[in-house]
Amino acid sequence: MNIIPKPVSVVRRDGEFVLSASTSIRVAPAEPEILANGQYLAEQLQQATGFALPVVAAGNAPHPGAIELTMGGDDPELGAEGYTLTVTPERVTLAAPRPAGLFHGVQTMRQLLPPAIEASTAQPGPWPIPACAIRDYPRFAWRGVMLDVARHFFGVDVIKRFIDLLAYYKLNRFHLHLTDDQGWRIEIKSWPQLTIHGGSTQVGGGPGGYYTQEDYAAIVAYAAQRYITIVPEIDMPGHTNAALASYAELSCDGRARDLYTGTEVGFSTLCAEKEITYRFVDDVVRELAALTPGEYIHLGGDEAAATSAADYQRFLAQAQAIVQQHGKRAVGWQEMGRIPLLPATVIQHWLVDPAQSEATLHAVEQGASIIMSPASKTYLDMKYDATTEWGLQWAGFVEVRDAYEWDPAAVLAGLGEEAIAGIEGALWTETITRRDAIDFMTFPRLPGLAETGWSPRAGRSWDEYRARLAQHGPRLAAFGVNYYRSPQVPWA
Ligand code: TNX
């Protein structure tokens, strides 16, 4: 039993259920979302086993040889994402009050099967699931990862595969850093040069790229089928050179900037004094909000070194209001905690310098909830050690143990469990040019991040965790993930 994230409770029983060509998947009630979870399970099992398991409506009598998905009941402790999973030699019963709980329970079921279940070609089997009783629900509601597609651009296929891997570890937020100095990656129909010109390059001068609105909608839908909310970020008022290169009128001096392919930060700013700047923000947020069913639009607000304090406050006060006018909640990086926040705004803590903590604590005093992304624990672009080929090291090396062994509620005095929305890892891509580098930097730190966000604080231990993580090596290999073979983990 090497489930990651570790469930709230697992009781091992005698015997096992063995998946076979005559296993059926029975759902009750036979509603579309429950059927969809049954279909998703059947698809996950089909490639490696070769079985085309039928998904059928459950009758009244329990059916031997079946995997049953049932939804309903009122178990407040399980909440929107919890589930119970009971495995006997006769049948598997997955029950949840809400569909997301069924989805997470399916991930647990996959992890109870042998690692070869994740292979994309037919494997010999057999396919036992150990008999057990599991009860499980998350500690935090926000369990996310950010990917920077602005410094280097990654296409829809890379994004979908990444989403599949997030889902496997029960993450439920995918934050896309869509714009930065080096590139604008989301089509905005009312400001077409943003992508035509502003999306035409990237760090190091490559061809860049961008998502059409149709691409973005496909990503949102793919994530939604996996109970993952897309959190799109338009970083403002700094980190905006690509926009300033596309539209001269967004700069205070009215002069278009050159495209930028370096990696400095803190040199660009939208003009807070101009009316057109707010029309621009309104158009961008309006188009993005219309494509985004999730509650949140991330406004960035980090490292605005080229914006005066007064302009920063004026700009982000209006930008927060614009987000609310379009029916969304704003998210901002830690620096935004210094200014007055609208009641719904969420703040993302990232800076490791203790002198910067007052920005986060000021947000807490204003009643904001906080996403914990301390760079020294959660930044997936930090090198593991001095030999790591990719990444940066401004927040120190982040080995697999560092990424696991920390508690979100113990990072800052004055920031306790009740103010924490959850946690998020961040993969900045100044040095990341390829999918295998994304894999290497993300895995195996992401499973530790996922457990930190999901599993109860009590009972977590690195020694116990690393033995479980070791057993995920063959699973990640079966997925084709180029993971880092950390010497801290006794790999299977
Ligand atoms: C800081 S974290 C940044 C990014 C960089 C990253 C590199 C944050 C809000 N801003 O602009 O890409 O460091 O690690």
Coordinates of C-alpha atoms in Angstrom, one line a residue, residues 149-319:
V149 CA 4.5 29.1 -20.3
A150 CA 5.7 32.7 -20.9
R151 CA 9.5 32.3 -20.5
H152 CA 9.3 29.2 -22.7
F153 CA 6.1 28.1 -24.4
F154 CA 4.7 24.6 -24.2
G155 CA 1.9 23.3 -26.5
V156 CA -1.4 21.8 -25.6
D157 CA -0.2 18.2 -25.7
V158 CA 2.5 18.9 -23.1
I159 CA -0.1 20.7 -21.0
K160 CA -2.6 17.8 -21.1
R161 CA 0.0 15.2 -20.1
F162 CA 1.0 17.4 -17.2
I163 CA -2.6 17.7 -16.1
D164 CA -2.9 13.9 -16.1
L165 CA 0.1 13.7 -13.8
L166 CA -1.4 16.4 -11.5
A167 CA -4.6 14.4 -11.3
Y168 CA -2.8 11.2 -10.4
Y169 CA -1.6 12.9 -7.2
K170 CA -5.0 14.5 -6.4
L171 CA -4.0 18.1 -7.2
N172 CA -7.0 20.3 -8.1
R173 CA -5.5 23.7 -9.2
F174 CA -3.4 24.3 -12.3
H175 CA -2.1 27.9 -12.4
L176 CA -1.0 29.0 -15.9
H177 CA 1.5 31.9 -15.9
L178 CA 0.3 33.1 -19.3
T179 CA 2.2 36.4 -19.7
D180 CA 5.5 37.9 -18.8
D181 CA 8.2 40.2 -20.2
Q182 CA 9.3 37.5 -22.7
G183 CA 6.0 36.5 -24.1
W184 CA 2.2 36.9 -24.2
R185 CA 0.7 33.4 -24.6
I186 CA -3.1 33.8 -24.6
E187 CA -5.1 35.2 -27.6
I188 CA -7.0 38.3 -26.7
K189 CA -9.3 39.1 -29.7
S190 CA -9.7 42.8 -28.9
W191 CA -5.9 43.3 -28.7
P192 CA -4.5 40.9 -31.4
Q193 CA -0.9 42.1 -31.4
L194 CA -0.4 40.7 -27.9
T195 CA 0.0 37.3 -29.3
I196 CA 0.9 38.1 -33.0
H197 CA 3.9 40.2 -31.9
G198 CA 4.1 39.7 -28.1
G199 CA 3.9 35.9 -28.4
S200 CA 6.5 35.6 -31.2
T201 CA 9.6 34.9 -29.1
Q202 CA 10.8 33.5 -25.8
V203 CA 13.9 33.4 -23.5
G204 CA 16.9 32.7 -25.7
G205 CA 15.1 34.0 -28.8
G206 CA 13.2 30.9 -29.9
P207 CA 9.9 31.0 -31.8
G208 CA 7.6 31.3 -28.7
G209 CA 4.0 30.6 -29.4
Y210 CA 0.6 31.1 -27.8
Y211 CA -2.8 29.4 -27.1
T212 CA -5.7 30.4 -29.3
Q213 CA -8.9 30.9 -27.3
E214 CA -9.9 27.5 -28.7
D215 CA -6.7 25.9 -27.3
Y216 CA -7.3 27.5 -24.0
A217 CA -10.9 26.3 -23.8
A218 CA -9.7 22.8 -24.7
I219 CA -7.2 23.0 -21.7
V220 CA -9.9 24.2 -19.4
A221 CA -12.3 21.4 -20.5
Y222 CA -9.6 18.7 -20.2
A223 CA -8.7 19.9 -16.7
A224 CA -12.4 20.2 -15.7
Q225 CA -12.9 16.5 -16.6
R226 CA -10.2 15.8 -14.1
Y227 CA -11.7 18.1 -11.4
I228 CA -8.8 20.6 -11.8
T229 CA -9.5 24.3 -11.9
I230 CA -7.4 26.4 -14.3
V231 CA -6.2 29.6 -12.6
P232 CA -5.0 31.9 -15.5
E233 CA -2.4 34.6 -14.6
I234 CA -2.0 37.9 -16.4
D235 CA 1.0 39.3 -14.6
M236 CA 0.7 43.1 -14.1
P237 CA 1.7 45.9 -13.8
G238 CA 5.3 44.6 -14.0
H239 CA 6.4 41.6 -16.1
T240 CA 4.6 43.3 -19.0
N241 CA 7.3 43.9 -21.6
A242 CA 5.6 41.7 -24.2
A243 CA 2.4 43.8 -23.9
L244 CA 4.4 47.0 -24.1
A245 CA 6.2 45.8 -27.2
S246 CA 2.9 45.0 -28.8
Y247 CA 1.1 48.3 -27.9
A248 CA 3.1 51.5 -27.5
E249 CA 0.2 53.3 -25.8
L250 CA 0.4 51.1 -22.7
S251 CA 3.7 52.8 -21.7
C252 CA 3.7 56.2 -20.1
D253 CA 6.1 57.5 -22.7
G254 CA 4.0 56.1 -25.6
R255 CA 7.0 54.3 -27.1
A256 CA 6.9 50.7 -28.1
R257 CA 9.4 48.5 -26.3
D258 CA 11.6 45.9 -28.1
L259 CA 10.8 42.3 -27.6
Y260 CA 12.9 40.8 -24.7
T261 CA 14.5 37.4 -24.6
G262 CA 16.7 37.7 -21.5
T263 CA 15.9 36.7 -17.9
E264 CA 16.1 40.0 -15.9
V265 CA 13.0 41.0 -13.9
G266 CA 11.6 44.3 -12.6
F267 CA 12.2 46.6 -15.6
S268 CA 8.7 46.9 -17.2
T269 CA 5.4 48.5 -16.2
L270 CA 2.0 49.3 -17.5
C271 CA 1.2 53.0 -17.2
A272 CA -1.0 53.4 -14.2
E273 CA -1.9 57.0 -15.1
K274 CA -3.5 56.4 -18.4
E275 CA -7.1 55.6 -19.0
I276 CA -6.3 53.3 -21.8
T277 CA -4.4 51.0 -19.4
Y278 CA -7.7 50.2 -17.6
R279 CA -9.6 49.7 -20.8
F280 CA -6.8 47.2 -21.7
V281 CA -7.1 45.4 -18.4
D282 CA -10.9 45.3 -18.7
D283 CA -10.8 43.8 -22.2
V284 CA -8.2 41.2 -21.2
V285 CA -10.0 40.2 -18.0
R286 CA -13.4 40.2 -19.7
E287 CA -12.2 37.8 -22.5
L288 CA -10.3 35.6 -20.1
A289 CA -13.2 35.4 -17.6
A290 CA -15.6 34.4 -20.3
L291 CA -13.3 31.4 -21.1
T292 CA -12.6 30.5 -17.5
P293 CA -15.3 28.7 -15.5
G294 CA -13.1 28.7 -12.3
E295 CA -13.5 31.3 -9.7
Y296 CA -10.1 32.9 -10.0
I297 CA -8.0 35.3 -12.2
H298 CA -4.4 35.8 -11.0
L299 CA -3.2 39.4 -11.4
G300 CA 0.5 38.8 -10.6
G301 CA 1.6 41.9 -8.9
D302 CA 5.1 40.6 -8.2
E303 CA 8.4 42.3 -8.6
A304 CA 7.0 45.6 -9.9
A305 CA 10.3 47.4 -9.4
A306 CA 9.6 49.9 -12.2
T307 CA 6.3 51.0 -10.8
S308 CA 6.1 53.6 -8.0
A309 CA 4.3 52.5 -4.7
A310 CA 1.5 54.9 -5.4
D311 CA 1.0 53.7 -9.0
Y312 CA 1.2 50.1 -7.8
Q313 CA -1.7 50.6 -5.3
R314 CA -3.7 52.7 -7.8
F315 CA -3.3 50.1 -10.5
L316 CA -4.0 47.0 -8.5
A317 CA -7.0 48.6 -6.7
Q318 CA -8.6 49.0 -10.1
A319 CA -7.5 45.7 -11.5

